[in-house]
XYZ file of C-alpha atoms in Angstrom:
284
model
C 10.093 -118.843 55.502
C 12.259 -116.627 57.705
C 14.779 -116.246 54.881
C 12.032 -115.064 52.525
C 10.800 -112.532 55.094
C 14.335 -111.215 55.505
C 14.712 -110.847 51.749
C 11.365 -109.053 51.509
C 12.401 -106.665 54.272
C 15.693 -105.958 52.506
C 14.045 -105.286 49.136
C 11.417 -103.081 50.795
C 14.164 -101.062 52.462
C 15.974 -100.621 49.158
C 12.763 -99.449 47.487
C 12.007 -96.955 50.272
C 15.499 -95.450 50.138
C 15.248 -95.174 46.363
C 11.926 -93.341 46.662
C 13.342 -90.925 49.235
C 16.374 -90.255 47.018
C 14.037 -89.428 44.132
C 12.057 -87.027 46.330
C 15.267 -85.325 47.490
C 16.351 -84.994 43.862
C 12.983 -83.581 42.845
C 13.243 -81.079 45.695
C 16.472 -79.684 44.259
C 15.275 -79.689 40.662
C 12.179 -77.678 41.587
C 14.238 -75.261 43.677
C 16.446 -74.607 40.601
C 19.524 -74.378 42.812
C 22.566 -75.238 40.668
C 24.746 -78.159 41.736
C 28.379 -78.188 40.638
C 29.106 -81.000 38.204
C 31.769 -83.551 39.113
C 34.186 -83.612 36.182
C 37.791 -82.986 37.323
C 39.166 -84.432 34.073
C 36.357 -83.213 31.829
C 33.294 -85.174 30.753
C 33.264 -85.195 26.969
C 34.319 -88.778 26.278
C 34.772 -92.203 27.849
C 38.458 -91.600 28.609
C 37.689 -88.503 30.674
C 34.784 -90.255 32.390
C 37.055 -93.193 33.215
C 39.593 -90.833 34.775
C 36.837 -89.162 36.817
C 35.699 -92.563 38.043
C 39.145 -94.039 38.540
C 40.279 -91.373 40.970
C 37.265 -92.061 43.204
C 37.863 -95.813 43.078
C 41.473 -95.215 44.150
C 40.314 -93.065 47.067
C 37.896 -95.776 48.206
C 40.538 -98.508 47.850
C 43.033 -96.521 49.928
C 40.368 -95.827 52.542
C 39.515 -99.537 52.735
C 43.173 -100.483 53.185
C 43.513 -97.844 55.898
C 40.402 -99.184 57.642
C 41.796 -102.730 57.539
C 45.000 -101.467 59.151
C 42.981 -99.803 61.923
C 40.916 -102.937 62.514
C 43.959 -105.189 62.519
C 45.731 -103.151 65.193
C 42.550 -102.198 67.089
C 43.070 -98.438 66.971
C 39.721 -97.865 68.604
C 39.766 -94.054 68.828
C 40.654 -93.652 65.159
C 38.111 -96.311 64.255
C 35.356 -94.485 66.146
C 36.227 -91.234 64.406
C 35.969 -92.836 60.963
C 32.771 -94.842 61.439
C 30.867 -92.365 63.626
C 32.237 -88.815 63.669
C 32.920 -88.463 59.931
C 29.508 -89.856 58.884
C 27.825 -87.543 61.416
C 29.600 -84.562 59.862
C 28.433 -85.603 56.400
C 24.932 -86.273 57.702
C 24.763 -82.826 59.288
C 25.910 -81.109 56.101
C 23.643 -82.979 53.703
C 20.576 -82.858 55.979
C 20.989 -79.143 56.623
C 21.364 -78.611 52.881
C 18.216 -80.567 52.000
C 16.172 -78.990 54.786
C 17.255 -75.469 53.865
C 16.246 -76.021 50.235
C 12.897 -77.461 51.319
C 12.127 -74.592 53.704
C 13.192 -71.954 51.183
C 11.088 -73.632 48.519
C 7.877 -73.274 50.509
C 8.570 -70.060 52.425
C 10.484 -68.069 49.838
C 12.825 -66.729 52.524
C 16.237 -67.734 53.815
C 15.738 -69.935 56.891
C 19.360 -70.898 57.492
C 19.167 -70.608 61.286
C 15.972 -72.662 61.522
C 17.200 -75.441 59.233
C 20.547 -75.638 61.027
C 18.859 -75.772 64.436
C 16.504 -78.558 63.355
C 19.404 -80.489 61.832
C 21.465 -80.103 64.996
C 18.621 -81.509 67.107
C 18.352 -84.390 64.657
C 22.082 -85.125 64.961
C 21.817 -85.066 68.762
C 19.014 -87.639 68.531
C 21.281 -89.852 66.408
C 24.116 -89.509 68.919
C 21.657 -90.592 71.609
C 20.683 -93.591 69.473
C 24.317 -94.556 68.936
C 25.105 -94.255 72.629
C 22.129 -96.408 73.626
C 22.554 -98.773 70.640
C 19.041 -97.976 69.413
C 18.748 -100.020 66.219
C 15.881 -98.008 64.720
C 17.551 -94.618 65.160
C 20.958 -95.779 63.928
C 19.556 -97.634 60.917
C 17.310 -94.717 59.957
C 20.243 -92.315 60.109
C 22.388 -94.578 57.905
C 19.608 -94.855 55.332
C 18.985 -91.103 55.384
C 22.665 -90.405 54.793
C 22.803 -92.786 51.830
C 19.744 -91.212 50.174
C 21.150 -87.717 50.617
C 24.503 -88.697 49.119
C 22.743 -90.511 46.271
C 20.620 -87.463 45.498
C 23.663 -85.191 45.463
C 25.591 -87.547 43.177
C 22.635 -87.878 40.804
C 22.580 -84.099 40.455
C 26.354 -83.704 40.127
C 26.993 -86.523 37.636
C 26.118 -86.519 33.956
C 26.869 -88.918 31.094
C 29.270 -90.472 30.378
C 30.662 -90.280 33.946
C 27.186 -91.164 35.229
C 27.487 -94.539 33.477
C 31.195 -95.223 33.974
C 31.349 -94.444 37.711
C 28.844 -97.112 38.883
C 30.374 -99.667 36.508
C 33.852 -98.893 37.853
C 32.709 -99.416 41.426
C 30.867 -102.608 40.476
C 34.099 -103.997 39.018
C 36.040 -102.834 42.066
C 33.449 -104.541 44.284
C 34.147 -107.833 42.517
C 37.886 -107.428 43.035
C 37.532 -106.242 46.635
C 35.386 -109.197 47.680
C 37.194 -112.001 45.856
C 40.798 -110.801 45.670
C 41.270 -107.460 47.364
C 40.784 -105.594 50.655
C 37.435 -107.059 51.685
C 38.736 -110.609 51.275
C 41.680 -109.701 53.496
C 39.303 -108.178 56.013
C 37.354 -111.436 56.176
C 40.565 -113.441 56.620
C 41.826 -111.423 59.585
C 38.680 -112.180 61.596
C 39.180 -115.121 63.967
C 35.743 -116.454 64.799
C 34.181 -115.799 68.172
C 36.875 -113.456 69.402
C 36.819 -110.084 71.049
C 38.138 -108.582 67.823
C 35.219 -109.987 65.830
C 32.758 -108.579 68.337
C 34.537 -105.222 68.221
C 34.344 -105.064 64.436
C 30.878 -106.344 63.698
C 28.905 -104.911 66.603
C 30.353 -101.412 66.506
C 30.546 -100.267 62.899
C 28.694 -97.043 63.571
C 27.248 -95.380 60.500
C 29.117 -97.121 57.674
C 27.000 -100.281 57.563
C 23.516 -101.331 58.560
C 21.774 -104.634 59.250
C 18.512 -105.280 57.425
C 16.656 -108.565 57.797
C 19.764 -110.453 58.863
C 21.867 -109.002 56.028
C 24.814 -106.688 56.683
C 24.777 -104.011 53.986
C 27.408 -101.354 53.366
C 26.342 -97.785 52.715
C 27.837 -97.979 49.219
C 25.184 -100.437 48.042
C 22.381 -98.145 49.160
C 24.109 -95.099 47.651
C 24.614 -96.577 44.190
C 21.183 -98.205 43.967
C 19.484 -94.934 44.942
C 21.835 -92.864 42.755
C 20.836 -94.765 39.632
C 17.118 -94.573 40.417
C 17.427 -90.818 41.013
C 19.320 -90.521 37.717
C 16.468 -92.339 36.009
C 14.134 -89.736 37.495
C 16.288 -86.902 36.113
C 16.152 -88.455 32.634
C 12.517 -89.549 32.427
C 10.757 -88.352 35.587
C 8.959 -90.961 37.720
C 8.653 -93.404 34.813
C 12.418 -93.491 34.418
C 12.897 -93.919 38.164
C 10.414 -96.806 38.228
C 12.037 -98.626 35.294
C 15.553 -98.296 36.716
C 14.293 -99.242 40.189
C 12.722 -102.439 38.862
C 15.980 -103.376 37.132
C 18.049 -102.754 40.258
C 15.781 -104.663 42.598
C 15.524 -107.596 40.209
C 19.316 -107.587 40.252
C 19.278 -107.601 44.050
C 16.905 -110.582 44.064
C 19.165 -112.449 41.649
C 22.180 -111.663 43.847
C 20.330 -112.930 46.920
C 19.394 -116.123 45.066
C 23.035 -116.789 44.145
C 24.132 -115.957 47.689
C 21.586 -118.377 49.141
C 22.538 -121.128 46.707
C 26.320 -120.984 47.139
C 26.559 -119.458 50.650
C 29.777 -117.551 49.929
C 30.753 -113.862 50.154
C 29.266 -112.121 47.126
C 29.603 -108.514 45.930
C 26.280 -106.698 46.038
C 26.896 -104.121 43.306
C 27.692 -105.891 39.999
C 24.409 -107.495 38.921
C 22.082 -104.615 39.944
C 24.520 -101.995 38.597
C 25.022 -103.661 35.210
C 21.261 -104.023 34.761
C 20.520 -100.456 35.865
C 23.206 -98.828 33.715
C 21.936 -100.807 30.729
C 18.450 -99.443 31.363
C 19.790 -95.891 31.780
C 21.469 -96.150 28.380
C 18.139 -97.150 26.843
C 15.975 -94.583 28.666
C 16.447 -91.785 26.091
C 14.710 -94.045 23.567
C 11.704 -94.784 25.789
């Protein structure tokens, strides 16, 4: 019974973050503020989209290897900077951006100072939550950051990169968990040691714990990104269809995880289902 409640809480959290990402995306679409498209190698064919996606996968792989090095040698100051300071900087930038667009949308005037001041107070509240290990504040800030990043990516990606990028990260997730950096990270953790406590109780703003599950920000980002992309293609109907596909994929992943009780990548099944639905949306 407890396991089912935990799964329900996790799915509910995913759905809420997806809804917020859609609302953030709608906010920008209505404001008609242009967002620069991500296409460093062009975006006219699958080869260019693969190059666009591949460079990001390489960046993430290098970052993961670097993080493993830091964890292995307990470079605590550097670790704190990566898992707390950097996410706070991103959170400040994205939140200020969203708030400024929202205020300008309803007031018609530039309220840069007001939006920045409100965002700064919000960041200070998060710092307070981190310092006092307030679960609600820290978790809420992680989820907010993931929805803001997802909204931005949904606006800055277009087909075919929009389809290739999530698939590339889903494949990388499989490799990382079973053969690559994440498997190595699991292996270097001696159970019930100070190092384990250091790693899993102090991961700042790069993971969150929902219903007993430890979820990386990447899972939230990609799930919400695809739902927001469904909204861009077919409004709320598209978002709902993609959201159903993703969350069914999450449930299937949880079922497999419960049955075999082994480390399992969270991206592949939901991503493959959602991208398939996105490809079909133009015909709906």
